Amino acid sequence: MDDSNSFVVVANRLPVDMTVHPDGSYSISPSPGGLVTGLSPVLEQHRGCWVGWPGTVDVAPEPFRTDTGVLLHPVVLTASDYEGFYEGFSNATLWPLFHDLIVTPVYNTDWWHAFREVNLKFAEAVSQVAAHGATVWVQDYQLLLVPGILRQMRPDLKIGFFLHIPFPSPDLFRQLPWREEIVRGMLGADLVGFHLVQNAENFLALTQQVAGTAGSHVGQPDTLQVSGEALVREISAHVETADGRRVSVGAFPISIDVEMFGEASKSAVLDLLKTLDEPETVFLGVDRLDYTKGILQRLLAFEELLESGALEADRAVLLQVATPSRERIDHYRVSRSQVEEAVGRINGRFGRMGRPVVHYLHRSLSKNDLQVLYTAADVMLVTPFKDGMNLVAKEFVANHRDGTGALVLSEFAGAATELTGAYLCNPFDVESIKRQMVAAVHDLKHNPESAATRMKTNSEQVYTHDVNVWASSFLDCLAQSGENS
Ligand code: ADP
Ligand code: F6P
């Protein structure tokens, strides 16, 4: 068996999205999202194996190795898996529930069955490729049941689970009709990791509550024992399961490969600024087009600042790049049309011929193009209602190591616990976003030393806690976990 098979990552998505052409050939493009950004460099370093969905329906290519040495094992999803497991249970049930009900989750038993079946499919694929005693790292909310299934199929494996999105308070999680099975699935791992201590505490509190529930199906009632407290990058919290296993729980804030987000080429930045007509202030937003990201709210804040004269249309522009995401789901469609309507309205009100005030792209850009945008931007706007971490904030900060620029950041993004030099806003309150946008612009102009100190505090944090720190702290804790109590 290939050496890659002693370190296996399993995630819903592979790092590449495949498109099948009529002649049966495939083309590939990078797949969206922070999970892929975080894990790709880790897999490249370990020359590991990545089991996941290639973005196609009903077909998938044979396993192959990428140019960077990662062995990819595609898992085939059918059209009905895609609807029930991906669009349904993962993204219309778990996603809104775990993001504190920004929209109402749908509880649908058919979707739940699809979720169970597809989790079984992923676990079987891992079970077939993983070497004896391999380390298997299961990723994110789409695969919550995989640790438990794998534990039964392959007790020889060392299993880690990491959640890339927030974990909600027990009061919200308990809405889920299938809550016991999900907790039991997660507890199949030797180590369960979250971004934040708060997420880990929510999980521990939930475990305690579910364990105490009469008639619970999680082990036997009162047989789960929780001890210790959730810490960052080390383990003191444990859950003892009915079968005598000890599951470790901790917080491991994800980060980025800082090498990839240094400053962009000067000439490319100058060209862009010239195209934009040399504005005094460039605001920037870069997101998946997701209703959790608060894109509409930041557009409204920009519009109101133009309206009040706090910003001048001749001097400020907002660049908004939005990657298409989950486009068939209702709330995503609504969110896109609200964003696009606002862009049209704001340009109609404040733009001139050849000089829009909002430049909007609904597509993915290359890392190079993103870097040019990050370098050209004065103020980055990251305003999610709720976000596990938000790597865009860290990418911008890494790009401004020289202390230029300012970051306006939602207090509900995981990154807010680490990027203490950001201008923190409450995205539910447009006045708060406006205040922090104005404060950032004011400091850049009139208080540059203070603005630079803030940005250097942010970039120091990211450079000293990059993606290698994230992965190695998780994997070291995983190596030490899982001993019987
Ligand atoms: P999420 O995982 O919810 O999408 P993150 O901010 O954590 O949010 O990660 C998003 C990742 O996707 C980042 O690495 C960012 O660079 C990348 N990204 C976001 N928008 C685009 C885009 N339009 N083009 C290319 N990459 C993008
Ligand atoms: O971390 C958030 C996340 O949902 C990942 O799990 C996912 O791969 C990424 O964003 C992009 O979402 P999707 O895979 O649904 O396009």
Short mmCIF file of C-alpha atoms in Angstrom, two decimals, residues 72-400:
data_model
loop_
_atom_site.label_atom_id
_atom_site.label_comp_id
_atom_site.label_asym_id
_atom_site.label_seq_id
_atom_site.Cartn_x
_atom_site.Cartn_y
_atom_site.Cartn_z
CA LEU A 72 -6.84 12.10 -4.32
CA HIS A 73 -9.52 9.43 -3.82
CA PRO A 74 -12.81 10.65 -5.34
CA VAL A 75 -16.10 9.52 -3.78
CA VAL A 76 -19.06 9.31 -6.17
CA LEU A 77 -22.24 11.17 -5.14
CA THR A 78 -25.47 10.56 -7.02
CA ALA A 79 -27.87 13.37 -7.94
CA SER A 80 -30.11 12.30 -5.06
CA ASP A 81 -27.14 12.25 -2.60
CA TYR A 82 -26.33 15.76 -3.77
CA GLU A 83 -29.84 16.97 -3.05
CA GLY A 84 -30.52 15.18 0.24
CA PHE A 85 -27.05 15.07 1.81
CA TYR A 86 -25.35 18.21 0.44
CA GLU A 87 -28.04 20.78 -0.38
CA GLY A 88 -30.49 19.38 2.16
CA PHE A 89 -29.13 18.13 5.48
CA SER A 90 -25.64 19.70 5.28
CA ASN A 91 -26.57 23.12 3.97
CA ALA A 92 -30.24 23.68 4.77
CA THR A 93 -30.27 21.94 8.19
CA LEU A 94 -26.82 21.89 9.82
CA TRP A 95 -25.37 25.06 8.25
CA PRO A 96 -28.11 27.44 9.49
CA LEU A 97 -28.43 25.63 12.84
CA PHE A 98 -24.69 25.83 13.52
CA HIS A 99 -24.67 29.51 12.46
CA ASP A 100 -27.18 30.39 15.20
CA LEU A 101 -30.33 30.28 13.04
CA ILE A 102 -29.53 33.23 10.74
CA VAL A 103 -32.16 31.50 8.64
CA THR A 104 -34.50 28.78 9.87
CA PRO A 105 -33.13 25.22 9.58
CA VAL A 106 -35.30 22.64 7.86
CA TYR A 107 -35.68 19.28 9.63
CA ASN A 108 -36.46 16.65 7.01
CA THR A 109 -36.27 12.91 7.67
CA ASP A 110 -35.44 12.00 4.04
CA TRP A 111 -32.47 14.35 4.13
CA TRP A 112 -31.36 12.76 7.41
CA HIS A 113 -31.43 9.32 5.78
CA ALA A 114 -29.40 10.65 2.84
CA PHE A 115 -26.92 12.18 5.30
CA ARG A 116 -26.48 8.84 7.09
CA GLU A 117 -26.04 6.95 3.84
CA VAL A 118 -23.51 9.35 2.39
CA ASN A 119 -21.54 9.42 5.66
CA LEU A 120 -21.44 5.62 5.42
CA LYS A 121 -20.20 5.92 1.84
CA PHE A 122 -17.34 8.24 2.89
CA ALA A 123 -16.45 5.96 5.83
CA GLU A 124 -16.33 2.92 3.52
CA ALA A 125 -14.06 4.76 1.10
CA VAL A 126 -11.68 5.65 3.94
CA SER A 127 -11.80 2.16 5.33
CA GLN A 128 -10.69 0.81 1.96
CA VAL A 129 -7.73 3.16 1.50
CA ALA A 130 -6.38 3.67 5.04
CA ALA A 131 -3.33 1.59 5.97
CA HIS A 132 -3.37 -0.45 9.19
CA GLY A 133 -3.00 1.92 12.17
CA ALA A 134 -3.26 5.00 9.90
CA THR A 135 -4.14 8.46 11.18
CA VAL A 136 -7.45 9.59 9.69
CA TRP A 137 -8.46 13.23 9.99
CA VAL A 138 -12.20 13.75 9.37
CA GLN A 139 -13.29 17.28 8.41
CA ASP A 140 -16.33 19.39 9.02
CA TYR A 141 -20.07 19.31 9.51
CA GLN A 142 -20.91 17.30 6.40
CA LEU A 143 -19.16 14.25 7.92
CA LEU A 144 -20.26 14.36 11.58
CA LEU A 145 -21.18 10.65 11.56
CA VAL A 146 -17.98 9.39 9.92
CA PRO A 147 -15.85 9.09 13.11
CA GLY A 148 -18.44 6.80 14.77
CA ILE A 149 -18.92 4.61 11.69
CA LEU A 150 -15.18 4.31 11.07
CA ARG A 151 -14.50 3.43 14.70
CA GLN A 152 -16.76 0.38 14.27
CA MET A 153 -15.33 -0.60 10.89
CA ARG A 154 -11.67 0.00 11.70
CA PRO A 155 -10.81 0.03 15.42
CA ASP A 156 -7.10 0.08 14.49
CA LEU A 157 -7.28 3.69 13.19
CA LYS A 158 -6.34 6.87 15.04
CA ILE A 159 -9.28 9.18 14.27
CA GLY A 160 -9.36 12.96 14.60
CA PHE A 161 -12.36 15.18 13.85
CA PHE A 162 -12.22 18.93 13.18
CA LEU A 163 -15.21 21.24 12.79
CA HIS A 164 -14.56 24.23 10.49
CA ILE A 165 -17.75 26.08 11.39
CA PRO A 166 -19.09 27.28 14.77
CA PHE A 167 -20.57 24.79 17.23
CA PRO A 168 -23.81 26.24 18.61
CA SER A 169 -24.99 26.48 22.19
CA PRO A 170 -26.64 23.29 23.51
CA ASP A 171 -30.03 25.03 23.57
CA LEU A 172 -29.91 25.45 19.80
CA PHE A 173 -28.32 22.08 19.02
CA ARG A 174 -31.01 20.27 21.00
CA GLN A 175 -33.55 21.30 18.35
CA LEU A 176 -32.09 18.59 16.09
CA PRO A 177 -34.35 15.54 16.05
CA TRP A 178 -31.24 13.36 15.48
CA ARG A 179 -29.03 14.99 18.11
CA GLU A 180 -28.01 11.81 19.96
CA GLU A 181 -26.78 10.05 16.83
CA ILE A 182 -24.78 13.08 15.81
CA VAL A 183 -23.08 13.43 19.18
CA ARG A 184 -22.36 9.70 19.17
CA GLY A 185 -20.90 10.03 15.65
CA MET A 186 -18.52 12.80 16.75
CA LEU A 187 -17.49 10.84 19.83
CA GLY A 188 -16.18 8.05 17.57
CA ALA A 189 -13.05 10.21 17.22
CA ASP A 190 -10.06 10.14 19.59
CA LEU A 191 -9.83 13.94 19.41
CA VAL A 192 -12.62 16.40 18.57
CA GLY A 193 -11.30 19.87 17.64
CA PHE A 194 -13.01 23.25 17.20
CA HIS A 195 -11.74 26.71 16.28
CA LEU A 196 -12.64 28.38 19.57
CA VAL A 197 -12.76 27.51 23.25
CA GLN A 198 -16.40 28.66 23.24
CA ASN A 199 -17.26 26.06 20.55
CA ALA A 200 -15.52 23.30 22.54
CA GLU A 201 -17.32 24.37 25.74
CA ASN A 202 -20.66 24.24 23.92
CA PHE A 203 -19.87 20.69 22.81
CA LEU A 204 -18.82 19.59 26.32
CA ALA A 205 -21.95 21.14 27.86
CA LEU A 206 -24.11 19.43 25.24
CA THR A 207 -22.44 16.08 25.83
CA GLN A 208 -23.17 16.42 29.52
CA GLN A 209 -26.82 17.34 28.88
CA VAL A 210 -27.45 14.62 26.34
CA ALA A 211 -25.82 12.09 28.65
CA GLY A 212 -28.19 13.07 31.40
CA THR A 213 -31.31 12.83 29.22
CA ALA A 214 -33.56 9.95 30.18
CA GLY A 215 -33.89 7.56 27.28
CA SER A 216 -30.83 9.00 25.57
CA HIS A 217 -29.31 6.83 22.89
CA VAL A 218 -25.83 8.19 23.47
CA GLY A 219 -24.30 5.21 25.24
CA GLN A 220 -26.47 4.74 28.29
CA PRO A 221 -27.93 7.63 30.28
CA ASP A 222 -25.35 9.04 32.68
CA THR A 223 -22.54 6.99 31.20
CA LEU A 224 -20.75 9.89 29.52
CA GLN A 225 -18.42 11.60 31.96
CA VAL A 226 -16.99 15.01 31.11
CA SER A 227 -13.80 16.20 32.81
CA GLY A 228 -11.35 19.08 32.47
CA GLU A 229 -11.77 22.36 30.62
CA ALA A 230 -11.40 23.30 26.97
CA LEU A 231 -7.98 24.82 26.18
CA VAL A 232 -6.31 26.23 23.07
CA ARG A 233 -3.82 23.90 21.30
CA GLU A 234 -3.61 21.57 24.28
CA ILE A 235 -5.83 19.02 25.88
CA SER A 236 -7.27 18.95 29.34
CA ALA A 237 -10.94 18.20 28.50
CA HIS A 238 -12.09 14.62 28.00
CA VAL A 239 -15.34 12.72 27.52
CA GLU A 240 -15.38 9.15 28.83
CA THR A 241 -17.72 7.02 26.72
CA ALA A 242 -19.88 4.07 27.76
CA ASP A 243 -17.42 1.63 26.19
CA GLY A 244 -14.51 2.99 28.23
CA ARG A 245 -12.93 5.21 25.56
CA ARG A 246 -11.51 8.62 26.38
CA VAL A 247 -12.23 11.29 23.77
CA SER A 248 -10.15 14.47 23.97
CA VAL A 249 -11.71 17.86 23.17
CA GLY A 250 -9.91 21.14 22.45
CA ALA A 251 -9.69 24.37 20.44
CA PHE A 252 -7.35 24.70 17.45
CA PRO A 253 -7.86 28.00 15.59
CA ILE A 254 -7.17 27.42 11.90
CA SER A 255 -4.87 29.72 9.96
CA ILE A 256 -3.25 30.23 6.55
CA ASP A 257 -0.04 29.45 4.73
CA VAL A 258 1.52 32.92 5.17
CA GLU A 259 4.01 32.34 2.34
CA MET A 260 1.12 32.42 -0.13
CA PHE A 261 -0.17 35.82 0.94
CA GLY A 262 2.82 38.16 0.92
CA GLU A 263 2.66 41.46 -0.97
CA ALA A 264 1.58 41.39 -4.62
CA SER A 265 3.57 42.71 -7.59
CA LYS A 266 3.76 46.52 -7.37
CA SER A 267 3.04 47.05 -11.06
CA ALA A 268 -0.13 44.91 -10.94
CA VAL A 269 -1.37 46.94 -7.95
CA LEU A 270 -0.60 50.25 -9.67
CA ASP A 271 -2.39 49.08 -12.83
CA LEU A 272 -5.47 48.19 -10.79
CA LEU A 273 -5.48 51.54 -8.97
CA LYS A 274 -5.18 53.33 -12.31
CA THR A 275 -8.12 51.35 -13.69
CA LEU A 276 -10.12 52.40 -10.63
CA ASP A 277 -9.24 56.08 -11.30
CA GLU A 278 -6.83 56.41 -8.35
CA PRO A 279 -9.39 56.50 -5.51
CA GLU A 280 -8.28 57.84 -2.14
CA THR A 281 -9.82 54.90 -0.27
CA VAL A 282 -10.33 51.37 -1.57
CA PHE A 283 -12.70 49.20 0.49
CA LEU A 284 -12.64 45.46 -0.22
CA GLY A 285 -14.88 42.46 0.46
CA VAL A 286 -13.96 38.87 -0.57
CA ASP A 287 -16.36 36.07 0.33
CA ARG A 288 -18.28 33.04 -0.81
CA LEU A 289 -21.71 34.39 -1.66
CA ASP A 290 -23.27 33.13 1.55
CA TYR A 291 -26.02 34.75 3.63
CA THR A 292 -23.84 34.32 6.74
CA LYS A 293 -21.19 36.69 5.38
CA GLY A 294 -23.11 39.98 5.82
CA ILE A 295 -22.33 41.26 2.29
CA LEU A 296 -25.61 43.16 1.98
CA GLN A 297 -25.05 44.86 5.35
CA ARG A 298 -21.64 46.17 4.33
CA LEU A 299 -23.08 47.47 1.04
CA LEU A 300 -25.80 49.28 2.98
CA ALA A 301 -23.20 50.78 5.30
CA PHE A 302 -21.22 52.02 2.28
CA GLU A 303 -24.37 53.44 0.68
CA GLU A 304 -25.39 55.30 3.84
CA LEU A 305 -21.89 56.77 4.24
CA LEU A 306 -22.07 58.07 0.64
CA GLU A 307 -25.55 59.40 1.28
CA SER A 308 -24.53 61.30 4.40
CA GLY A 309 -21.37 62.68 2.77
CA ALA A 310 -19.09 60.91 5.28
CA LEU A 311 -17.56 59.29 2.17
CA GLU A 312 -17.31 61.00 -1.21
CA ALA A 313 -18.21 59.06 -4.32
CA ASP A 314 -15.26 60.59 -6.19
CA ARG A 315 -12.80 59.44 -3.61
CA ALA A 316 -13.96 56.01 -2.39
CA VAL A 317 -14.67 52.69 -4.10
CA LEU A 318 -15.84 49.35 -2.81
CA LEU A 319 -14.59 46.19 -4.54
CA GLN A 320 -16.70 43.14 -3.77
CA VAL A 321 -15.69 39.70 -5.05
CA ALA A 322 -18.21 36.96 -4.32
CA THR A 323 -17.54 33.32 -5.19
CA PRO A 324 -20.67 31.51 -6.40
CA SER A 325 -21.81 29.09 -3.69
CA ARG A 326 -24.66 26.55 -3.16
CA GLU A 327 -26.60 28.33 -5.85
CA ARG A 328 -29.72 26.16 -5.94
CA ILE A 329 -30.58 26.68 -2.26
CA ASP A 330 -33.35 29.27 -1.74
CA HIS A 331 -31.64 31.46 0.85
CA TYR A 332 -28.52 31.66 -1.33
CA ARG A 333 -30.56 32.78 -4.33
CA VAL A 334 -32.32 35.42 -2.25
CA SER A 335 -29.03 36.62 -0.83
CA ARG A 336 -27.50 36.92 -4.30
CA SER A 337 -30.40 38.91 -5.68
CA GLN A 338 -30.38 41.25 -2.67
CA VAL A 339 -26.65 41.86 -3.07
CA GLU A 340 -26.91 42.44 -6.82
CA GLU A 341 -29.89 44.73 -6.43
CA ALA A 342 -27.98 46.81 -3.86
CA VAL A 343 -24.90 47.02 -6.13
CA GLY A 344 -27.09 48.27 -9.00
CA ARG A 345 -28.90 50.76 -6.81
CA ILE A 346 -25.73 52.19 -5.24
CA ASN A 347 -24.03 52.57 -8.63
CA GLY A 348 -27.20 54.11 -10.04
CA ARG A 349 -27.26 56.65 -7.22
CA PHE A 350 -23.59 57.51 -6.82
CA GLY A 351 -21.62 56.30 -9.88
CA ARG A 352 -20.62 58.26 -12.97
CA MET A 353 -20.18 57.03 -16.55
CA GLY A 354 -17.07 54.85 -16.52
CA ARG A 355 -16.71 55.28 -12.75
CA PRO A 356 -18.90 52.96 -10.66
CA VAL A 357 -18.54 53.24 -6.89
CA VAL A 358 -19.04 49.51 -6.34
CA HIS A 359 -17.08 47.03 -8.50
CA TYR A 360 -18.71 43.64 -8.13
CA LEU A 361 -17.47 40.29 -9.46
CA HIS A 362 -19.48 37.10 -9.00
CA ARG A 363 -16.68 34.59 -9.60
CA SER A 364 -13.57 32.98 -8.19
CA LEU A 365 -10.20 34.64 -8.68
CA SER A 366 -6.71 33.17 -8.71
CA LYS A 367 -4.60 33.57 -5.56
CA ASN A 368 -2.42 36.06 -7.49
CA ASP A 369 -5.38 38.24 -8.40
CA LEU A 370 -6.63 38.08 -4.82
CA GLN A 371 -3.23 39.18 -3.60
CA VAL A 372 -3.35 42.22 -5.89
CA LEU A 373 -6.74 43.16 -4.44
CA TYR A 374 -5.53 42.68 -0.87
CA THR A 375 -2.48 44.87 -1.48
CA ALA A 376 -4.48 47.57 -3.27
CA ALA A 377 -7.13 47.75 -0.54
CA ASP A 378 -6.98 50.29 2.26
CA VAL A 379 -9.83 48.90 4.32
CA MET A 380 -10.88 45.24 4.29
CA LEU A 381 -14.50 44.60 5.25
CA VAL A 382 -15.17 41.22 6.87
CA THR A 383 -18.67 41.45 8.33
CA PRO A 384 -20.18 37.96 8.81
CA PHE A 385 -23.13 37.49 11.15
CA LYS A 386 -21.35 34.35 12.32
CA ASP A 387 -18.20 32.61 11.03
CA GLY A 388 -16.12 29.70 12.35
CA MET A 389 -12.86 31.56 11.75
CA ASN A 390 -12.73 33.56 8.45
CA LEU A 391 -9.48 33.07 6.60
CA VAL A 392 -10.01 36.06 4.31
CA ALA A 393 -9.33 38.32 7.32
CA LYS A 394 -6.06 36.47 7.98
CA GLU A 395 -5.04 36.60 4.30
CA PHE A 396 -5.51 40.39 4.19
CA VAL A 397 -3.53 40.81 7.39
CA ALA A 398 -0.68 38.59 6.14
CA ASN A 399 -0.59 40.71 3.00
CA HIS A 400 -0.18 43.93 5.04
#
